[in-house]
Coordinates of C-alpha atoms in Angstrom, one line a residue:
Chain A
X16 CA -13.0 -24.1 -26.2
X17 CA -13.1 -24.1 -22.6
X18 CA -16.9 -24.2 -21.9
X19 CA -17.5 -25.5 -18.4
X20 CA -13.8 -24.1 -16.9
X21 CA -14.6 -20.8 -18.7
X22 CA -18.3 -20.4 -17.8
X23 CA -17.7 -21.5 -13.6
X24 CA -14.8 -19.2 -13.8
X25 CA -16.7 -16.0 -15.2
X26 CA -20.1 -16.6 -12.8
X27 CA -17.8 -17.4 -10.1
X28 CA -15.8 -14.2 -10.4
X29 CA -19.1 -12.4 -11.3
X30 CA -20.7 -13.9 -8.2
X31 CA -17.7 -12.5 -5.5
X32 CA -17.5 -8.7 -7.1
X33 CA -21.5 -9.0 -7.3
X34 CA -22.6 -8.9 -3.1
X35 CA -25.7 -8.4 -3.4
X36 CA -27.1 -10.7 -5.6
X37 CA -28.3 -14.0 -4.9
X38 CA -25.6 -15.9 -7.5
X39 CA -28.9 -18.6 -7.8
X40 CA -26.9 -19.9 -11.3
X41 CA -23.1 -20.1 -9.8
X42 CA -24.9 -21.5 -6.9
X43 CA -26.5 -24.1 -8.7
X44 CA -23.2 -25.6 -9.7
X45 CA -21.8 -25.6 -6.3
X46 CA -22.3 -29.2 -4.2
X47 CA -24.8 -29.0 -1.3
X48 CA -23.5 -31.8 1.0
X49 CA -20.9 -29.6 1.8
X50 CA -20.8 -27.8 5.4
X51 CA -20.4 -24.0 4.2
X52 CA -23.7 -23.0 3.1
X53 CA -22.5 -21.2 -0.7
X54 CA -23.3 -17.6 0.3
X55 CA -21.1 -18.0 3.3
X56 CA -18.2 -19.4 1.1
X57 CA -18.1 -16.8 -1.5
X58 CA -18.1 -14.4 1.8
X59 CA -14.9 -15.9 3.1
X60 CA -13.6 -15.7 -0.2
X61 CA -14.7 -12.4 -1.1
X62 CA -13.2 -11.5 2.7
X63 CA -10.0 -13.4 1.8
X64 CA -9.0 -11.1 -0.7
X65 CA -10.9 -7.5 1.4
X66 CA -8.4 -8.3 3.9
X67 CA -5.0 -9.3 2.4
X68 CA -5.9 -5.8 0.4
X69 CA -6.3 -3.8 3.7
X70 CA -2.8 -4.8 5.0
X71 CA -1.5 -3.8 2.1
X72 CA -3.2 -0.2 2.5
X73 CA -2.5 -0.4 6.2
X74 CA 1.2 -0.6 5.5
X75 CA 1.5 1.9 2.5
X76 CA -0.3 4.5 4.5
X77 CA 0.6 4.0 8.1
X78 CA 0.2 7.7 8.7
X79 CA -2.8 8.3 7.2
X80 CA -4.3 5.7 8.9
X81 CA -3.4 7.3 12.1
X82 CA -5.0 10.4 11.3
X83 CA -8.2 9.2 10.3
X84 CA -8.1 6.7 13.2
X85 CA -8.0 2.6 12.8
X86 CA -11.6 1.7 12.8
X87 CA -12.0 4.6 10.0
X88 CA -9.2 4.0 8.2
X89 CA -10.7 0.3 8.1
X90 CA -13.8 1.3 7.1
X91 CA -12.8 3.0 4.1
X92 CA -9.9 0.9 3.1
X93 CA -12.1 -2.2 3.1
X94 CA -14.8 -0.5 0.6
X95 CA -12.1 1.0 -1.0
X96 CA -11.2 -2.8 -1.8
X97 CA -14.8 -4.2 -2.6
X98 CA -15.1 -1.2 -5.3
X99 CA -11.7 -1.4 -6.7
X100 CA -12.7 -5.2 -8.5
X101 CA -9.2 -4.9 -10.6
X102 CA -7.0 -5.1 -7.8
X103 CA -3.3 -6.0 -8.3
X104 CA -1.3 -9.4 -8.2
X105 CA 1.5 -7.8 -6.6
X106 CA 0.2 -5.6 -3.6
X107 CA 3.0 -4.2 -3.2
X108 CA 1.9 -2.3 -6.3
X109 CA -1.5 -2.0 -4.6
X110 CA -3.3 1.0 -3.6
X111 CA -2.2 3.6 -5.8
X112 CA -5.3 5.2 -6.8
X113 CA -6.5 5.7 -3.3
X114 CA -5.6 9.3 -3.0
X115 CA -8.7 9.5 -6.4
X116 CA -10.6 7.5 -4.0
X117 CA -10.4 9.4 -1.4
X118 CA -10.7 12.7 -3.1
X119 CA -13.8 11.5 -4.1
X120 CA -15.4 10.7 -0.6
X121 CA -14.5 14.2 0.0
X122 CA -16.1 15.8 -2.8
X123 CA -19.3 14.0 -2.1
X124 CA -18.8 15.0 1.9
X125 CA -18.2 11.6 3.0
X126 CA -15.1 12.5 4.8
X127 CA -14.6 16.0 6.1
X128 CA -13.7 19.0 4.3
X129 CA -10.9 19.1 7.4
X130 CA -9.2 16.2 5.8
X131 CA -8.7 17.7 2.7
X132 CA -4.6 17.7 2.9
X133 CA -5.0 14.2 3.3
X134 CA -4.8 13.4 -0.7
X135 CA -1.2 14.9 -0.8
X136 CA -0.4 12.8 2.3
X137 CA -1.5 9.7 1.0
X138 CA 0.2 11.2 -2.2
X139 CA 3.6 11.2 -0.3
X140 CA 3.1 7.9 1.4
X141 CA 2.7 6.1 -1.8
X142 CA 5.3 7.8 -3.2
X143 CA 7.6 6.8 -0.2
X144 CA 6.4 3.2 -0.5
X145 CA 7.1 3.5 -4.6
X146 CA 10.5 4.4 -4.1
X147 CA 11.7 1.7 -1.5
X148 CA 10.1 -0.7 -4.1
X149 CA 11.6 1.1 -7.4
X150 CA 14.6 -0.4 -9.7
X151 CA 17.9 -0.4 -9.1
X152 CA 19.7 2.8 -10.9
X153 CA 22.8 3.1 -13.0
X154 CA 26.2 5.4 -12.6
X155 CA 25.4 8.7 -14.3
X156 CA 27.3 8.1 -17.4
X157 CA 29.9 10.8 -17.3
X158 CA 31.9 10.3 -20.2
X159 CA 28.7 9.7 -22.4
X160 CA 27.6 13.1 -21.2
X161 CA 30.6 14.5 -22.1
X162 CA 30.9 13.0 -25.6
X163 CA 27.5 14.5 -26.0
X164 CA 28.0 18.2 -25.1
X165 CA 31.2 18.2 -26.9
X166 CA 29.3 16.9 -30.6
X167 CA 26.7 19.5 -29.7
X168 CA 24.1 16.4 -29.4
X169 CA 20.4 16.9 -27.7
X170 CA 21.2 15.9 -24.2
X171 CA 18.2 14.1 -22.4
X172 CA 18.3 13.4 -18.8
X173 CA 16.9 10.1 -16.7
X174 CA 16.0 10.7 -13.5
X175 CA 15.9 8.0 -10.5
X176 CA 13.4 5.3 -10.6
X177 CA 12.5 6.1 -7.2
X178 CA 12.4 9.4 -7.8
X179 CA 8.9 11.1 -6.5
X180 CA 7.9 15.0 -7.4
X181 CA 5.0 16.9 -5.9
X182 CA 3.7 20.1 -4.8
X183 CA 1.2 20.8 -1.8
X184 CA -0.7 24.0 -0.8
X185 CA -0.8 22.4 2.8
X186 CA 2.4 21.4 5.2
X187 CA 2.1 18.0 4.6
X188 CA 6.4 17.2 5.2
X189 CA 5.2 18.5 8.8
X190 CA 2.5 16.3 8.9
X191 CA 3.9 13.3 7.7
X192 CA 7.7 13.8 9.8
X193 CA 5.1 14.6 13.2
X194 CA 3.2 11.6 13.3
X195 CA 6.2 9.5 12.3
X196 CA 7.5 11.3 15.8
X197 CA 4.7 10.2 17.3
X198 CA 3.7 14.6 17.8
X199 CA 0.2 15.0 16.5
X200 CA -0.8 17.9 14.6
X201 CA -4.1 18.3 14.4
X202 CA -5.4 21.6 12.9
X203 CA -3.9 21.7 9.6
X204 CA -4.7 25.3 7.4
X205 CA -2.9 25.5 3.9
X206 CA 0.1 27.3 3.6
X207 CA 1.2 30.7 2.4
X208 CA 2.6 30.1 -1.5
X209 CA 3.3 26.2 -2.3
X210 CA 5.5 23.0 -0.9
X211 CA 7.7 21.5 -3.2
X212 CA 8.7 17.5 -2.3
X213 CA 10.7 15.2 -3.5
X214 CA 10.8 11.8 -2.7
X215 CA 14.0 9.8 -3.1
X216 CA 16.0 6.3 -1.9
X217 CA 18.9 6.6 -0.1
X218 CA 20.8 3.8 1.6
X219 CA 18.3 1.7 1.0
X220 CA 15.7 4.0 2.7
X221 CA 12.7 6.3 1.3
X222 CA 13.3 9.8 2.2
X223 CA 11.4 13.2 1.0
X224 CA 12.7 16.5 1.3
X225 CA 11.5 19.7 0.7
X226 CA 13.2 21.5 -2.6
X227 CA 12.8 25.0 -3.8
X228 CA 10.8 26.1 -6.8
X229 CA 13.6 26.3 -9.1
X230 CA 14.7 22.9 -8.1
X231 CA 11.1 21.7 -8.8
X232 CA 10.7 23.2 -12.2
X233 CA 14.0 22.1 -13.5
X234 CA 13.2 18.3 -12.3
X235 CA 9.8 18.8 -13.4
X236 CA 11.6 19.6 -17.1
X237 CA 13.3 16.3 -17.1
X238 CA 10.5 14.4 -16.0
X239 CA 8.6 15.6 -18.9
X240 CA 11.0 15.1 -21.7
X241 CA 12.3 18.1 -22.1
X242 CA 16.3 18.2 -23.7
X243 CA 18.7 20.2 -21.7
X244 CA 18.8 23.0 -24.0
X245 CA 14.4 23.6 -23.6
X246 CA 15.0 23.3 -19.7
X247 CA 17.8 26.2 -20.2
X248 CA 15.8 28.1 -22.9
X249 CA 12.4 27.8 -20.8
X250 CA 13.6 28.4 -17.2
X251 CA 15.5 31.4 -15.6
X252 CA 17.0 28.9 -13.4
X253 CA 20.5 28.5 -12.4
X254 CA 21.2 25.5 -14.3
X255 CA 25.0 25.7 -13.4
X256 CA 24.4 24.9 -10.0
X257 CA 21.0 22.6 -10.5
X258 CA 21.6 20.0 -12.6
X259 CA 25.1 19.3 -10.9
X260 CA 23.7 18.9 -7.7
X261 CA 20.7 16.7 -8.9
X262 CA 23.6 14.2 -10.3
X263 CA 25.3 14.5 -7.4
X264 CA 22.2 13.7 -5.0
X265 CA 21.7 10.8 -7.6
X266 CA 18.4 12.1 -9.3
X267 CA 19.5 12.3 -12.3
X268 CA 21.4 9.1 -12.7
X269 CA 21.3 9.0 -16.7
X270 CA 20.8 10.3 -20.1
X271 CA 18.9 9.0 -22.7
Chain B
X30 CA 8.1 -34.8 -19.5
X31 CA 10.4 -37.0 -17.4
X32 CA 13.8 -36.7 -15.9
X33 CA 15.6 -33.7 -14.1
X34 CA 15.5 -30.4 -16.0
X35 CA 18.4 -28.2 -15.8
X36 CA 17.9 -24.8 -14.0
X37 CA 18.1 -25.6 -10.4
X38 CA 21.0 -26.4 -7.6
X39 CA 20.9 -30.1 -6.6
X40 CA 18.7 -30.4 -4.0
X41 CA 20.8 -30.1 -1.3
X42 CA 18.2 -30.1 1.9
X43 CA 18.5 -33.4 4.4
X44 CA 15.5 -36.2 5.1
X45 CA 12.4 -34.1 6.1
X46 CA 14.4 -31.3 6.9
X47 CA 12.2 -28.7 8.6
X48 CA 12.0 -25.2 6.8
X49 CA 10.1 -22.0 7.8
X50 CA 9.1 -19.4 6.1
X51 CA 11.2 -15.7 5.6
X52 CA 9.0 -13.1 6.7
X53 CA 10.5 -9.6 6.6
X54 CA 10.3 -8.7 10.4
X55 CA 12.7 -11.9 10.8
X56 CA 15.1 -11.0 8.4
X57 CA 17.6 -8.6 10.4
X58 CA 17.4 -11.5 13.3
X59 CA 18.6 -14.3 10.9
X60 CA 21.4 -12.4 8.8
X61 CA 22.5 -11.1 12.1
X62 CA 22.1 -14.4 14.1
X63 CA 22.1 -17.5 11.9
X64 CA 20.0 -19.7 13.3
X65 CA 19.8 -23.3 12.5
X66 CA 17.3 -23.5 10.1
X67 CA 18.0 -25.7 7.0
X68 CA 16.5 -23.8 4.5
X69 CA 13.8 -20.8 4.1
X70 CA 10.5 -20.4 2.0
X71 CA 10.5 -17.4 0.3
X72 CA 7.2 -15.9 -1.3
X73 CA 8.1 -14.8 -4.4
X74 CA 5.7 -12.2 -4.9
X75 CA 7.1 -10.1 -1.7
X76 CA 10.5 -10.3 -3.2
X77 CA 10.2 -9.4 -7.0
X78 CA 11.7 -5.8 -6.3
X79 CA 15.1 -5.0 -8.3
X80 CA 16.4 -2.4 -6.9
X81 CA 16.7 -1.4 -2.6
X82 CA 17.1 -3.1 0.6
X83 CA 15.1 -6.2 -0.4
X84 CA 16.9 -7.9 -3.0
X85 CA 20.1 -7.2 -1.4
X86 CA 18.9 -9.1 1.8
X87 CA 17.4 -12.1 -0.2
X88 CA 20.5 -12.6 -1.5
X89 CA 22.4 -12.4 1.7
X90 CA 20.1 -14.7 3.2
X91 CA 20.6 -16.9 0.2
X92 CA 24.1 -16.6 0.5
X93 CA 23.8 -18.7 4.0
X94 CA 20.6 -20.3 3.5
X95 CA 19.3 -22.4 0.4
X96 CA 15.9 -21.3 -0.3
X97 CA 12.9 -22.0 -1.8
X98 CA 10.1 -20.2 -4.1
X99 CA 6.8 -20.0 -3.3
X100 CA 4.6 -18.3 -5.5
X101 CA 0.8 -17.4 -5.9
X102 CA 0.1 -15.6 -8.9
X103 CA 1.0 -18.0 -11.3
X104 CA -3.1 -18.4 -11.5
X105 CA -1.9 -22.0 -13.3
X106 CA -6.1 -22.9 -14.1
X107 CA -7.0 -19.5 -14.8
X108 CA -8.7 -19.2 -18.4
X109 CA -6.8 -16.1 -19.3
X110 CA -3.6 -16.9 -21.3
X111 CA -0.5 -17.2 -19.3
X112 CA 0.9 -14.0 -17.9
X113 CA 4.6 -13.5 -19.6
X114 CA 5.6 -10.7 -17.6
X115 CA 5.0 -12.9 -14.4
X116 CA 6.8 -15.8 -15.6
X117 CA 10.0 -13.7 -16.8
X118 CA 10.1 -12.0 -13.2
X119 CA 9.9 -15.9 -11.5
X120 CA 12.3 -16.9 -14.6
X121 CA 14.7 -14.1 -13.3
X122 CA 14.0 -14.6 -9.9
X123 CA 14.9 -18.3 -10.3
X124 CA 18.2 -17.2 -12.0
X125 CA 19.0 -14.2 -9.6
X126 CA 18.5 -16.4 -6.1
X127 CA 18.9 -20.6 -7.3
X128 CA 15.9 -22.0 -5.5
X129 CA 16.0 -25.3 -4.7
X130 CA 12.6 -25.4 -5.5
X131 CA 9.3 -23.3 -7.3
X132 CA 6.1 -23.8 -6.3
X133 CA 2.3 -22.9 -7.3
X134 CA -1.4 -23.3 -6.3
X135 CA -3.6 -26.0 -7.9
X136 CA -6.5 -22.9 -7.8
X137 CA -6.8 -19.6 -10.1
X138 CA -6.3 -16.1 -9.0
X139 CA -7.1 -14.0 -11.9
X140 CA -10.3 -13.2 -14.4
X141 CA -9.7 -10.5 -17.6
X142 CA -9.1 -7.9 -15.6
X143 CA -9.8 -8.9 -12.0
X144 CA -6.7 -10.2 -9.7
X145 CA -7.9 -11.9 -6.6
X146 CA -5.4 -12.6 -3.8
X147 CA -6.7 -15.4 -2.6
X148 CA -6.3 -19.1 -4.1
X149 CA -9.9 -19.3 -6.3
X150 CA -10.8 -23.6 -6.7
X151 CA -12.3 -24.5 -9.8
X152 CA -14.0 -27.9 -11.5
X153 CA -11.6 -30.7 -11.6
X154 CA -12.8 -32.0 -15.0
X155 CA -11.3 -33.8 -18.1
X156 CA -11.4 -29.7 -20.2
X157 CA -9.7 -28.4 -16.9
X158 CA -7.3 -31.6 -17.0
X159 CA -5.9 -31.1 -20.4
X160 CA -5.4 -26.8 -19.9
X161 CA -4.4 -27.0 -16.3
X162 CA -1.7 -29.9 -17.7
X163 CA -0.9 -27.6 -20.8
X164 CA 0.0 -24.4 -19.0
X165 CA 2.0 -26.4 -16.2
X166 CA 4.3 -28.2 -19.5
X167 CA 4.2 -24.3 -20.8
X168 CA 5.4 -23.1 -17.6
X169 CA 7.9 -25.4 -16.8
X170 CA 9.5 -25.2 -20.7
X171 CA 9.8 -21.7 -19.9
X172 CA 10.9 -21.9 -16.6
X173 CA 13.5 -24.4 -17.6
X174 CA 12.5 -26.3 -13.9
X175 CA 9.9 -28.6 -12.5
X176 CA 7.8 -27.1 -10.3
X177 CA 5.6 -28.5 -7.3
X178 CA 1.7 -27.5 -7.2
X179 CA 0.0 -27.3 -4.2
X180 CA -3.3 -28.5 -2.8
X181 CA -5.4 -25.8 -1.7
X182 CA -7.8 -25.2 1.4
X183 CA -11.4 -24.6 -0.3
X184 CA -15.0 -23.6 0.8
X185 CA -17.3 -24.9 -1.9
X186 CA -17.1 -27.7 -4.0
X187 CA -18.3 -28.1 -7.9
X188 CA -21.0 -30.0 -8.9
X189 CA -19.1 -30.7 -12.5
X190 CA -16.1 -32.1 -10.8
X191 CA -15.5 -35.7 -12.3
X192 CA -12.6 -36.6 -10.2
X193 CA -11.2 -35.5 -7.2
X194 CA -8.4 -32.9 -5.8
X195 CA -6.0 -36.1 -5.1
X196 CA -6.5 -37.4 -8.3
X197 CA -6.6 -34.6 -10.2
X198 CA -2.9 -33.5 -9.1
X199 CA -1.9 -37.5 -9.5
X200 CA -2.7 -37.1 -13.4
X201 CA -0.9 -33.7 -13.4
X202 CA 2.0 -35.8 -11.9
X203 CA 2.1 -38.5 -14.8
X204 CA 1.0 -35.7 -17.3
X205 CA 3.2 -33.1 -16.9
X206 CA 6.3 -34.0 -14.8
X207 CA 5.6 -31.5 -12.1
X208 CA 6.0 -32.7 -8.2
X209 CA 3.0 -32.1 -5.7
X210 CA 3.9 -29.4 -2.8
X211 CA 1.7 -31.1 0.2
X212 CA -0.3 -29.1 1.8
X213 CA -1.2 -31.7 5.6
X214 CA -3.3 -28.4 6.9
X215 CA -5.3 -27.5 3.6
X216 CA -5.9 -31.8 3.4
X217 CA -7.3 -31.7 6.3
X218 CA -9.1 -27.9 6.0
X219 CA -10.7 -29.6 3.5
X220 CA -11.9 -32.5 5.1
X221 CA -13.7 -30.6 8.0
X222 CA -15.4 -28.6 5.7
X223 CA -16.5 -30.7 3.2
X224 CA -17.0 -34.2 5.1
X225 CA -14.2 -35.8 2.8
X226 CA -11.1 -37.9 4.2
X227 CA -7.9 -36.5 4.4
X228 CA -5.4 -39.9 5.0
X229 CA -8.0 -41.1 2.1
X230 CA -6.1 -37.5 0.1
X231 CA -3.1 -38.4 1.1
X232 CA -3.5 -42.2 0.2
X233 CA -4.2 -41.2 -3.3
X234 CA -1.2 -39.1 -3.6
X235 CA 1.6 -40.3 -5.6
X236 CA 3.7 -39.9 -2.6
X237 CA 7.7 -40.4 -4.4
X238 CA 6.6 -36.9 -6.2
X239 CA 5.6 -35.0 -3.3
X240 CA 8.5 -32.7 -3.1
X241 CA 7.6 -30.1 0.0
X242 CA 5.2 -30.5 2.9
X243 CA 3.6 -27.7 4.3
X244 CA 2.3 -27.2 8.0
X245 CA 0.3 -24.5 9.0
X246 CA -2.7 -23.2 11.5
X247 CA -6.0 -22.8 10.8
X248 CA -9.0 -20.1 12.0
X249 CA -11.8 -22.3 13.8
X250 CA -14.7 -20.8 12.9
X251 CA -16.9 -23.7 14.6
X252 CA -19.0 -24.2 11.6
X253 CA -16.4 -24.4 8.9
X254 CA -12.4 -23.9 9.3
X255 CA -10.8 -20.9 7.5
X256 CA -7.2 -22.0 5.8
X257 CA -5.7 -18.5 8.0
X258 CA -2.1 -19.6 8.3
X259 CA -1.9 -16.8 11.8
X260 CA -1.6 -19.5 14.6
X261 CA 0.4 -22.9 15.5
X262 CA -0.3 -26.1 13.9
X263 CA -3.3 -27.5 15.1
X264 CA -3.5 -31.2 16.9
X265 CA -5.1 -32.7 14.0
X266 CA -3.0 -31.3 11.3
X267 CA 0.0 -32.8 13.6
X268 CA -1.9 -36.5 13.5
X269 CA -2.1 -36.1 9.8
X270 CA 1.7 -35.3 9.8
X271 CA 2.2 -38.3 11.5
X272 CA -0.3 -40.4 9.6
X273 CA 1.7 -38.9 6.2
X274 CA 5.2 -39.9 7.8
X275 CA 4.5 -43.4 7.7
X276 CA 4.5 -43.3 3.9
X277 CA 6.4 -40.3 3.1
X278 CA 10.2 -40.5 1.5
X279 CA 11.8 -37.4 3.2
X280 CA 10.1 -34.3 1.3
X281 CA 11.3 -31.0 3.1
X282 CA 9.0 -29.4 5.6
X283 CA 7.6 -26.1 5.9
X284 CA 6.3 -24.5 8.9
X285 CA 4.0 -21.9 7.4
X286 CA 3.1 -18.6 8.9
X287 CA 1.8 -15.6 6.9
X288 CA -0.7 -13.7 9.1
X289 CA -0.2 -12.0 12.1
X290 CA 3.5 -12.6 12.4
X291 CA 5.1 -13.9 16.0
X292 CA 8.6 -13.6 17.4
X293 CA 11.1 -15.7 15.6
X294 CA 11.0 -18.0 19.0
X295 CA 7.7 -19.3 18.0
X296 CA 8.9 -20.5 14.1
X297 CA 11.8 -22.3 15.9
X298 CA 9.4 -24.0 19.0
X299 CA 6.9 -25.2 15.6
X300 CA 10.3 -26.2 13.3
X301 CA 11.6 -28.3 16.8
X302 CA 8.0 -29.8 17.2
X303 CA 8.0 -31.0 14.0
X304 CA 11.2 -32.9 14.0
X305 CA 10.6 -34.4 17.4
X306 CA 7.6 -35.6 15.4
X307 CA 9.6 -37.0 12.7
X308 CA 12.4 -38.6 14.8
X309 CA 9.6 -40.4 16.6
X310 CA 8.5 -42.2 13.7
X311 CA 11.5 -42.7 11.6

């Protein structure tokens, strides 16, 4: 049993995600000759770990934050931190579930109904950040695939690791490729019909393009399981010229 | 545990050879230009990607470089059991790129379900002594290495503490087998905030063990000094350099530099500072 390790350990912890309490037990146990009055110290820690959390946001969402502005973009990444108390050892894995967050500050008007595209923007940025970050992928494995359609075998496709799908009602390649070329584009409506994305590594670079419906469905398929023979059963698409060209592109890089 | 364990290159890096650390804005400068530089920090938990541009340019940086790891999420006093998937991404790590040497915080950074990315300091007690010791021993079975731990730079103290932060990792020396990673700017961090003596730190030190230095700057903060690792190495971290040189055996330097990144020009003008420091008292 760990008593004393275990028990400074939990009121310390509960003491930093706890700011407004007054921490009298943890602060019992800490040594009063020292300069930093306790409070102070568990703000510098609790600040430590605020602010190597905002880089992290500030570099996964570099356009975002220059929509919003710095100072807001600040603002809401550092509470963002404070209320997300699981965080993540490896920020670069950090900050996923902002785009929840801030859908959330929008639905209780904390932000703007006008930055409503924003959650598919930080949607694609995470994405893009994902796939710079993902696994290496194997050679499609020709021969296997072969092997398999000749014995008539269920045929199960991989896709990339880095591989990012999504679908927008608002423009938000144009947002994303105009800010990164420095052109603003400030009133943003939503879009006849839907946008279809796809984020992707190539040469060692995150890229997103914009695919057609059919396209999206059929990766859509594979992402979900489905074997080749459902995604030709359940879709009117032309698989001849899909599923080639996804191989090709490297987004389906394997079967299972 | 005593003697080498298998796993690592010889170490290969001269007397006090002075090391910085790889940030990724310097990277494209040093593959393309090679500067003199005996060896590179690299911090582990920024390179752990498999795939993409950055393990390709680790390894090309290894390739002219020897390196070593630095990592910070070991959490090595951290009451949770330790984490597996952690160690086997180091373990791989260590396999993938042959560091000279892996190294850890004397701190925790993890609670159930909370990470905090900062290095949390904890009671140095006879309980913390025996599971600190045990997951190091754990660790370094696993590992199949010795590793260094690393003083850190704290802002409170414990009450329960029955020894101190110098002796503490002196015991986890004769313990475990592990090697002390010197921290001159958190030893001396720690001595303007908490009144304590920092040659008196370094004094206790079993210094043949101390395997890696680190320099660094600090945040003045007038009342108290924030361990900030953004700026040059402060004139009294340089005086305890010097005070530490008169003892030391050779250990590998690192200039440190995490926050708020300067031109590569500025690594090099620290590195050179350092070793006209050395040469003067060698």
């Amino acid at each position: 049993m760990l008593n004393v390790l275990q028990q400074h350990q939990s009121e310390f912890v509960s003491a930093l995600l706890n700011h407004q309490g007054d921490h009298g037990t943890f602060v019992k146990k800490i040594i009063k000759t020292s300069k930093i009055d306790p409070r102070i110290a568990l703000d510098i820690y609790r600040n430590n770990t605020r602010s190597s959390r905002l880089k992290s946001l500030e570099m996964i969402y570099p356009v975002c934050r220059k929509i919003m502005g710095g100072e807001t973009f600040r603002q809401i990444g550092q509470q963002y931190a404070i209320d997300d108390t699981e965080g993540a050892s490896d920020l670069n894995q950090y900050g996923k579930s902002f785009k929840l967050y801030l859908k959330s500050l929008l639905e209780v008007g904390r932000l703007p109904e006008q930055y409503l595209y924003l959650i598919d923007l930080v949607d694609l940025e995470y994405k893009m950040h994902a796939a710079y970050y993902a696994n290496a992928d194997p050679e499609f494995p020709f021969k296997r695939f072969d092997a398999k359609v000749k014995n008539a075998d269920p045929i199960f496709f991989k896709i990339s690791s880095a591989l990012g799908l999504m679908v927008s009602q608002y423009p938000v390649y144009e947002i994303w490729k105009s800010n990164k070329e420095q052109r603003y584009v400030r009133e943003i409506e939503p879009i006849d019909g839907k946008q279809y994305l796809l984020v992707y590594r190539s040469d060692y670079k995150s890229s997103v393009v914009a695919i057609d419906e059919n396209e999206y469905n059929v990766i859509n398929a594979v992402v979900n399981n489905l074997s080749l023979q459902e995604i030709i059963n359940n879709t009117n698409n032309d698989i001849n010229n899909i599923i080639p060209n996804l191989i090709a592109n490297k987004w389906i890089v394997g079967i299972r | 545990m005593s003697g080498q364990r298998a796993g690592l290159p010889e170490l290969c890096l001269s007397k006090h050879s002075v090391g910085l650390g790889l940030r990724s804005a310097h990277i494209d400068q040093i593959l393309q230009q090679r500067p003199d530089v005996p060896w590179f920090e690299v911090l582990m938990e920024n390179h752990t990607a498999r795939g993409g541009l950055i393990p390709v340019q680790l390894a090309a940086v290894r390739e002219q470089y020897p390196i070593s790891l630095h990592c910070v999420g070991m959490s090595i006093a951290g009451v949770d059991p330790l984490d597996m998937d952690y160690l086997a991404t180091l373990k791989w790590m260590v396999e993938q790129y042959q560091p000279v040497q892996v190294s850890d915080h004397l701190c925790f950074t993890k609670y159930g379900k909370h990470q905090f990315n900062d290095l949390l300091p904890f009671p140095f007690t006879e309980e913390s002594f025996h599971h600190v010791s045990g997951r190091i021993k754990q660790t370094q079975d696993y590992l199949g290495i010795k590793i260094l731990i690393e003083n850190v730079s704290s802002y409170l103290q414990f009450e329960a503490s029955e020894m101190s932060e110098a002796g503490f990792l002196s015991e986890l020396v004769c313990e475990t087998g592990c090697g002390i990673l010197l921290d001159i700017n958190n030893a001396y961090v720690n001595e303007f905030n908490h009144d304590c003596s920092a040659r008196d730190f370094i004094d206790t030190l079993p210094i043949d063990s101390v395997g890696e230095v680190h320099l660094a700057g600090y945040e003045d903060k007038s009342d108290y000094l924030i361990d900030a690792h953004n700026n040059r190495v402060s004139a009294p971290v340089w005086a305890l350099f010097e005070y530490y040189l008169q003892c030391a055996k050779g250990a590998p330097i690192l200039i440190e530099w995490d926050n708020d990144i300067p031109e590569f020009s500025v690594l090099l003008d620290e590195a050179q500072k350092a070793e006209r420091i050395i040469s003067r008292n060698s």
